[in-house]
Amino acid sequence: MGEIDRIASDTTPIATLMENAGRAVARAVRGWARPCRVLVLCGPGNNGGDGYVAARRLAECGWPVAVAATAEPSPGGDAARASALYRGPRVPFSVSEVARADIVVDAVFGAGLSRPLADPVSAVLSASRRVIAVDMPSGVDGATGAPLGYAPKAELTVTFFRAKPGHLLHPGREFVGALQVHDIGINASLLDHVGVNTWRNEPGLWRLPVLESTSHKYTRGVVSLCAGETMPGAARLAAAGARATGAGVVRIAAGVMADALRLGPPGLIVDSDPLPELLKDTRRRVWICGPGLTPEEAGLILPQLIAASRCVLADAGALTWAASMPERLRGVAVITPHEGEFTRLFGPPGADPLGAARQAARRINAVVVLKGATTIVASPDGRAALNIHATPALGTAGSGDTLTGVIGALLAAGMAPWGAACAGVWLHGEAGLCAGPWPLAEDLDRHLGAARERAVGLQE
């Protein structure tokens, strides 16, 4: 966003953007609360300039407003001009003044802060009862969402043009509160000049395949899975996810578990032939390897799938088999680790999970789906999508197996790995939202059809 701000100022004066931003903040405050005593905390930079404009606009609407500044803006700058136009009360930047306010507008620092807040800023902000943040709560890194020390938890954050990664990444999400993104006159075509490679995951970023009049089960795609002896239920959950997402054929390579699995859904095909024999069928292009497999079983199966040049989604047991040796996964298309699996593979994601996921994707040349409060879908080419369209109730055993089936079905339908992973994560999240407050993993597939219909409607 810093680069976009710089380019935007070449065509639109910063003073104009600042006026528009402050007006947007004032409008957001008026829509969020009834008239009350407001204290605007202003820093010395452009974020503070936005705050001076917001204070002026609120005062013009009859709200009781005062400004407290950490420091005066540099003379002659746009923030200084915004400060001069504000003619209302100015009070000390202190805990006692914050305690008198009903709402504190945090316009101290924006998303570009790269160091912890110093006293007295942190002490003053910590005394605030209700905070509305301008751009980003002061103290939260706009790129990673990591708090750099103390940061206030806002009930509303008002940002401009586009959301920043830190608004969506955990734990930044917990500090942002409700998020409003306002247009302040920046031309959207500027995105083409800066090479944007991070998006919020939602329909429109990707497009689901649609059925044609000539579609049949093989054009819709074949998804194959490998079942283990100890946890065959995981393969059944993945298979159900694939079938409910629209796969034309779903087959489980079950070995000695074939007879037991044949007692399952009648539309599921169960094979008992050895894997080398099954790989002779070139229609079986997409394979899911890992759900329900022990590391030893996965270590026997995955190398064969990679050697046969299949499109492989690796999860669970396959990731455990590759722990500390992620190069074993080179040749797969997608991996779907949760944080623990990711840590065993690549080390802890740390304060910058987005950067860690991108680095991991480049390392193994595969799409990495780092599952979590904000799921990150990272491509080897640097693209990444941040998914918050989900519910914490999806954190239940077997939910991830269903997700592998969803992504597998989209791969089989012809979607490229990154798009299939992004779409699969969104559909899985939507199914979880549709399934109610406490869904079981085996409930999710019943809601995938409705999730798909909603996604198609949103992408049109």
PDB file of N, CA, C and O in Angstrom, residues 10-52:
ATOM      1  N   ASP A  10       0.936  11.068  -7.241  1.00  0.00           N
ATOM      2  CA  ASP A  10       1.398  11.695  -8.482  1.00  0.00           C
ATOM      3  C   ASP A  10       0.234  12.284  -9.285  1.00  0.00           C
ATOM      4  O   ASP A  10       0.435  13.182 -10.106  1.00  0.00           O
ATOM      5  N   THR A  11      -0.962  11.726  -9.067  1.00  0.00           N
ATOM      6  CA  THR A  11      -2.126  12.188  -9.829  1.00  0.00           C
ATOM      7  C   THR A  11      -3.171  12.869  -8.952  1.00  0.00           C
ATOM      8  O   THR A  11      -3.944  13.697  -9.442  1.00  0.00           O
ATOM      9  N   THR A  12      -3.224  12.494  -7.675  1.00  0.00           N
ATOM     10  CA  THR A  12      -4.179  13.091  -6.738  1.00  0.00           C
ATOM     11  C   THR A  12      -3.401  13.649  -5.553  1.00  0.00           C
ATOM     12  O   THR A  12      -2.673  12.902  -4.900  1.00  0.00           O
ATOM     13  N   PRO A  13      -3.512  14.918  -5.252  1.00  0.00           N
ATOM     14  CA  PRO A  13      -2.742  15.489  -4.139  1.00  0.00           C
ATOM     15  C   PRO A  13      -3.004  14.751  -2.828  1.00  0.00           C
ATOM     16  O   PRO A  13      -4.138  14.328  -2.552  1.00  0.00           O
ATOM     17  N   ILE A  14      -1.948  14.603  -2.039  1.00  0.00           N
ATOM     18  CA  ILE A  14      -2.090  13.944  -0.743  1.00  0.00           C
ATOM     19  C   ILE A  14      -3.126  14.656   0.109  1.00  0.00           C
ATOM     20  O   ILE A  14      -3.901  14.034   0.846  1.00  0.00           O
ATOM     21  N   ALA A  15      -3.159  15.973   0.005  1.00  0.00           N
ATOM     22  CA  ALA A  15      -4.137  16.733   0.786  1.00  0.00           C
ATOM     23  C   ALA A  15      -5.565  16.316   0.448  1.00  0.00           C
ATOM     24  O   ALA A  15      -6.436  16.235   1.332  1.00  0.00           O
ATOM     25  N   THR A  16      -5.820  16.013  -0.818  1.00  0.00           N
ATOM     26  CA  THR A  16      -7.155  15.568  -1.230  1.00  0.00           C
ATOM     27  C   THR A  16      -7.455  14.185  -0.670  1.00  0.00           C
ATOM     28  O   THR A  16      -8.556  13.927  -0.153  1.00  0.00           O
ATOM     29  N   LEU A  17      -6.467  13.283  -0.779  1.00  0.00           N
ATOM     30  CA  LEU A  17      -6.655  11.930  -0.233  1.00  0.00           C
ATOM     31  C   LEU A  17      -6.877  11.996   1.277  1.00  0.00           C
ATOM     32  O   LEU A  17      -7.702  11.262   1.828  1.00  0.00           O
ATOM     33  N   MET A  18      -6.133  12.896   1.958  1.00  0.00           N
ATOM     34  CA  MET A  18      -6.268  13.038   3.408  1.00  0.00           C
ATOM     35  C   MET A  18      -7.650  13.564   3.767  1.00  0.00           C
ATOM     36  O   MET A  18      -8.288  13.077   4.717  1.00  0.00           O
ATOM     37  N   GLU A  19      -8.120  14.526   3.020  1.00  0.00           N
ATOM     38  CA  GLU A  19      -9.465  15.072   3.267  1.00  0.00           C
ATOM     39  C   GLU A  19     -10.517  13.988   3.078  1.00  0.00           C
ATOM     40  O   GLU A  19     -11.456  13.851   3.887  1.00  0.00           O
ATOM     41  N   ASN A  20     -10.371  13.213   2.022  1.00  0.00           N
ATOM     42  CA  ASN A  20     -11.337  12.135   1.762  1.00  0.00           C
ATOM     43  C   ASN A  20     -11.278  11.067   2.847  1.00  0.00           C
ATOM     44  O   ASN A  20     -12.307  10.533   3.272  1.00  0.00           O
ATOM     45  N   ALA A  21     -10.059  10.748   3.303  1.00  0.00           N
ATOM     46  CA  ALA A  21      -9.903   9.728   4.341  1.00  0.00           C
ATOM     47  C   ALA A  21     -10.516  10.202   5.654  1.00  0.00           C
ATOM     48  O   ALA A  21     -11.244   9.457   6.327  1.00  0.00           O
ATOM     49  N   GLY A  22     -10.238  11.450   6.047  1.00  0.00           N
ATOM     50  CA  GLY A  22     -10.796  11.962   7.290  1.00  0.00           C
ATOM     51  C   GLY A  22     -12.309  12.042   7.239  1.00  0.00           C
ATOM     52  O   GLY A  22     -13.001  11.751   8.232  1.00  0.00           O
ATOM     53  N   ARG A  23     -12.842  12.445   6.089  1.00  0.00           N
ATOM     54  CA  ARG A  23     -14.295  12.480   5.932  1.00  0.00           C
ATOM     55  C   ARG A  23     -14.880  11.075   6.084  1.00  0.00           C
ATOM     56  O   ARG A  23     -15.930  10.898   6.723  1.00  0.00           O
ATOM     57  N   ALA A  24     -14.193  10.074   5.510  1.00  0.00           N
ATOM     58  CA  ALA A  24     -14.672   8.697   5.624  1.00  0.00           C
ATOM     59  C   ALA A  24     -14.661   8.228   7.082  1.00  0.00           C
ATOM     60  O   ALA A  24     -15.585   7.532   7.533  1.00  0.00           O
ATOM     61  N   VAL A  25     -13.617   8.597   7.819  1.00  0.00           N
ATOM     62  CA  VAL A  25     -13.556   8.225   9.238  1.00  0.00           C
ATOM     63  C   VAL A  25     -14.711   8.864  10.004  1.00  0.00           C
ATOM     64  O   VAL A  25     -15.398   8.207  10.803  1.00  0.00           O
ATOM     65  N   ALA A  26     -14.939  10.155   9.779  1.00  0.00           N
ATOM     66  CA  ALA A  26     -16.028  10.843  10.475  1.00  0.00           C
ATOM     67  C   ALA A  26     -17.371  10.201  10.139  1.00  0.00           C
ATOM     68  O   ALA A  26     -18.224  10.007  11.027  1.00  0.00           O
ATOM     69  N   ARG A  27     -17.569   9.869   8.878  1.00  0.00           N
ATOM     70  CA  ARG A  27     -18.821   9.238   8.473  1.00  0.00           C
ATOM     71  C   ARG A  27     -18.978   7.875   9.149  1.00  0.00           C
ATOM     72  O   ARG A  27     -20.077   7.506   9.603  1.00  0.00           O
ATOM     73  N   ALA A  28     -17.861   7.115   9.255  1.00  0.00           N
ATOM     74  CA  ALA A  28     -17.913   5.805   9.903  1.00  0.00           C
ATOM     75  C   ALA A  28     -18.238   5.940  11.388  1.00  0.00           C
ATOM     76  O   ALA A  28     -19.033   5.157  11.932  1.00  0.00           O
ATOM     77  N   VAL A  29     -17.645   6.933  12.061  1.00  0.00           N
ATOM     78  CA  VAL A  29     -17.925   7.140  13.482  1.00  0.00           C
ATOM     79  C   VAL A  29     -19.399   7.486  13.677  1.00  0.00           C
ATOM     80  O   VAL A  29     -20.065   6.953  14.579  1.00  0.00           O
ATOM     81  N   ARG A  30     -19.928   8.360  12.837  1.00  0.00           N
ATOM     82  CA  ARG A  30     -21.335   8.763  12.964  1.00  0.00           C
ATOM     83  C   ARG A  30     -22.270   7.594  12.725  1.00  0.00           C
ATOM     84  O   ARG A  30     -23.345   7.501  13.333  1.00  0.00           O
ATOM     85  N   GLY A  31     -21.872   6.678  11.833  1.00  0.00           N
ATOM     86  CA  GLY A  31     -22.707   5.511  11.591  1.00  0.00           C
ATOM     87  C   GLY A  31     -22.554   4.432  12.650  1.00  0.00           C
ATOM     88  O   GLY A  31     -23.400   3.534  12.751  1.00  0.00           O
ATOM     89  N   TRP A  32     -21.496   4.537  13.441  1.00  0.00           N
ATOM     90  CA  TRP A  32     -21.195   3.476  14.414  1.00  0.00           C
ATOM     91  C   TRP A  32     -21.775   3.777  15.792  1.00  0.00           C
ATOM     92  O   TRP A  32     -22.129   2.865  16.546  1.00  0.00           O
ATOM     93  N   ALA A  33     -21.864   5.059  16.158  1.00  0.00           N
ATOM     94  CA  ALA A  33     -22.271   5.418  17.519  1.00  0.00           C
ATOM     95  C   ALA A  33     -23.159   6.647  17.499  1.00  0.00           C
ATOM     96  O   ALA A  33     -23.162   7.428  16.541  1.00  0.00           O
ATOM     97  N   ARG A  34     -23.908   6.818  18.560  1.00  0.00           N
ATOM     98  CA  ARG A  34     -24.685   8.040  18.735  1.00  0.00           C
ATOM     99  C   ARG A  34     -23.739   9.163  19.154  1.00  0.00           C
ATOM    100  O   ARG A  34     -22.648   8.911  19.664  1.00  0.00           O
ATOM    101  N   PRO A  35     -24.153  10.419  18.964  1.00  0.00           N
ATOM    102  CA  PRO A  35     -23.276  11.523  19.362  1.00  0.00           C
ATOM    103  C   PRO A  35     -22.828  11.402  20.817  1.00  0.00           C
ATOM    104  O   PRO A  35     -23.636  11.160  21.719  1.00  0.00           O
ATOM    105  N   CYS A  36     -21.527  11.533  21.024  1.00  0.00           N
ATOM    106  CA  CYS A  36     -20.935  11.385  22.345  1.00  0.00           C
ATOM    107  C   CYS A  36     -19.594  12.113  22.338  1.00  0.00           C
ATOM    108  O   CYS A  36     -19.156  12.625  21.306  1.00  0.00           O
ATOM    109  N   ARG A  37     -18.936  12.141  23.486  1.00  0.00           N
ATOM    110  CA  ARG A  37     -17.659  12.831  23.590  1.00  0.00           C
ATOM    111  C   ARG A  37     -16.566  12.012  22.910  1.00  0.00           C
ATOM    112  O   ARG A  37     -16.316  10.860  23.277  1.00  0.00           O
ATOM    113  N   VAL A  38     -15.918  12.616  21.933  1.00  0.00           N
ATOM    114  CA  VAL A  38     -14.898  11.931  21.134  1.00  0.00           C
ATOM    115  C   VAL A  38     -13.557  12.621  21.327  1.00  0.00           C
ATOM    116  O   VAL A  38     -13.467  13.858  21.264  1.00  0.00           O
ATOM    117  N   LEU A  39     -12.527  11.821  21.551  1.00  0.00           N
ATOM    118  CA  LEU A  39     -11.160  12.325  21.596  1.00  0.00           C
ATOM    119  C   LEU A  39     -10.387  11.688  20.444  1.00  0.00           C
ATOM    120  O   LEU A  39     -10.323  10.463  20.340  1.00  0.00           O
ATOM    121  N   VAL A  40      -9.822  12.521  19.572  1.00  0.00           N
ATOM    122  CA  VAL A  40      -9.039  12.034  18.443  1.00  0.00           C
ATOM    123  C   VAL A  40      -7.565  12.143  18.812  1.00  0.00           C
ATOM    124  O   VAL A  40      -7.064  13.249  19.068  1.00  0.00           O
ATOM    125  N   LEU A  41      -6.891  11.003  18.851  1.00  0.00           N
ATOM    126  CA  LEU A  41      -5.457  10.968  19.141  1.00  0.00           C
ATOM    127  C   LEU A  41      -4.702  11.014  17.823  1.00  0.00           C
ATOM    128  O   LEU A  41      -4.858  10.117  16.974  1.00  0.00           O
ATOM    129  N   CYS A  42      -3.905  12.046  17.616  1.00  0.00           N
ATOM    130  CA  CYS A  42      -3.234  12.261  16.335  1.00  0.00           C
ATOM    131  C   CYS A  42      -1.724  12.111  16.474  1.00  0.00           C
ATOM    132  O   CYS A  42      -1.110  12.692  17.380  1.00  0.00           O
ATOM    133  N   GLY A  43      -1.131  11.341  15.562  1.00  0.00           N
ATOM    134  CA  GLY A  43       0.308  11.276  15.449  1.00  0.00           C
ATOM    135  C   GLY A  43       0.814  12.377  14.533  1.00  0.00           C
ATOM    136  O   GLY A  43       0.031  13.144  13.959  1.00  0.00           O
ATOM    137  N   PRO A  44       2.129  12.459  14.344  1.00  0.00           N
ATOM    138  CA  PRO A  44       2.698  13.560  13.557  1.00  0.00           C
ATOM    139  C   PRO A  44       2.656  13.351  12.051  1.00  0.00           C
ATOM    140  O   PRO A  44       2.952  14.272  11.294  1.00  0.00           O
ATOM    141  N   GLY A  45       2.291  12.140  11.596  1.00  0.00           N
ATOM    142  CA  GLY A  45       2.333  11.845  10.165  1.00  0.00           C
ATOM    143  C   GLY A  45       0.980  11.961   9.496  1.00  0.00           C
ATOM    144  O   GLY A  45       0.042  12.584  10.011  1.00  0.00           O
ATOM    145  N   ASN A  46       0.877  11.322   8.321  1.00  0.00           N
ATOM    146  CA  ASN A  46      -0.362  11.423   7.542  1.00  0.00           C
ATOM    147  C   ASN A  46      -1.543  10.750   8.234  1.00  0.00           C
ATOM    148  O   ASN A  46      -2.691  11.151   8.029  1.00  0.00           O
ATOM    149  N   ASN A  47      -1.282   9.709   9.028  1.00  0.00           N
ATOM    150  CA  ASN A  47      -2.374   9.090   9.782  1.00  0.00           C
ATOM    151  C   ASN A  47      -2.979  10.110  10.747  1.00  0.00           C
ATOM    152  O   ASN A  47      -4.193  10.209  10.886  1.00  0.00           O
ATOM    153  N   GLY A  48      -2.103  10.892  11.383  1.00  0.00           N
ATOM    154  CA  GLY A  48      -2.587  11.968  12.234  1.00  0.00           C
ATOM    155  C   GLY A  48      -3.341  13.022  11.446  1.00  0.00           C
ATOM    156  O   GLY A  48      -4.342  13.586  11.920  1.00  0.00           O
ATOM    157  N   GLY A  49      -2.870  13.299  10.220  1.00  0.00           N
ATOM    158  CA  GLY A  49      -3.586  14.234   9.361  1.00  0.00           C
ATOM    159  C   GLY A  49      -5.001  13.780   9.097  1.00  0.00           C
ATOM    160  O   GLY A  49      -5.951  14.585   9.119  1.00  0.00           O
ATOM    161  N   ASP A  50      -5.187  12.486   8.846  1.00  0.00           N
ATOM    162  CA  ASP A  50      -6.542  11.943   8.683  1.00  0.00           C
ATOM    163  C   ASP A  50      -7.372  12.214   9.932  1.00  0.00           C
ATOM    164  O   ASP A  50      -8.563  12.524   9.859  1.00  0.00           O
ATOM    165  N   GLY A  51      -6.722  12.088  11.104  1.00  0.00           N
ATOM    166  CA  GLY A  51      -7.430  12.313  12.359  1.00  0.00           C
ATOM    167  C   GLY A  51      -7.883  13.758  12.522  1.00  0.00           C
ATOM    168  O   GLY A  51      -9.011  14.018  12.982  1.00  0.00           O
ATOM    169  N   TYR A  52      -7.021  14.729  12.154  1.00  0.00           N
ATOM    170  CA  TYR A  52      -7.418  16.137  12.243  1.00  0.00           C
ATOM    171  C   TYR A  52      -8.630  16.420  11.360  1.00  0.00           C
ATOM    172  O   TYR A  52      -9.550  17.151  11.757  1.00  0.00           O
TER     173      TYR A  52
END
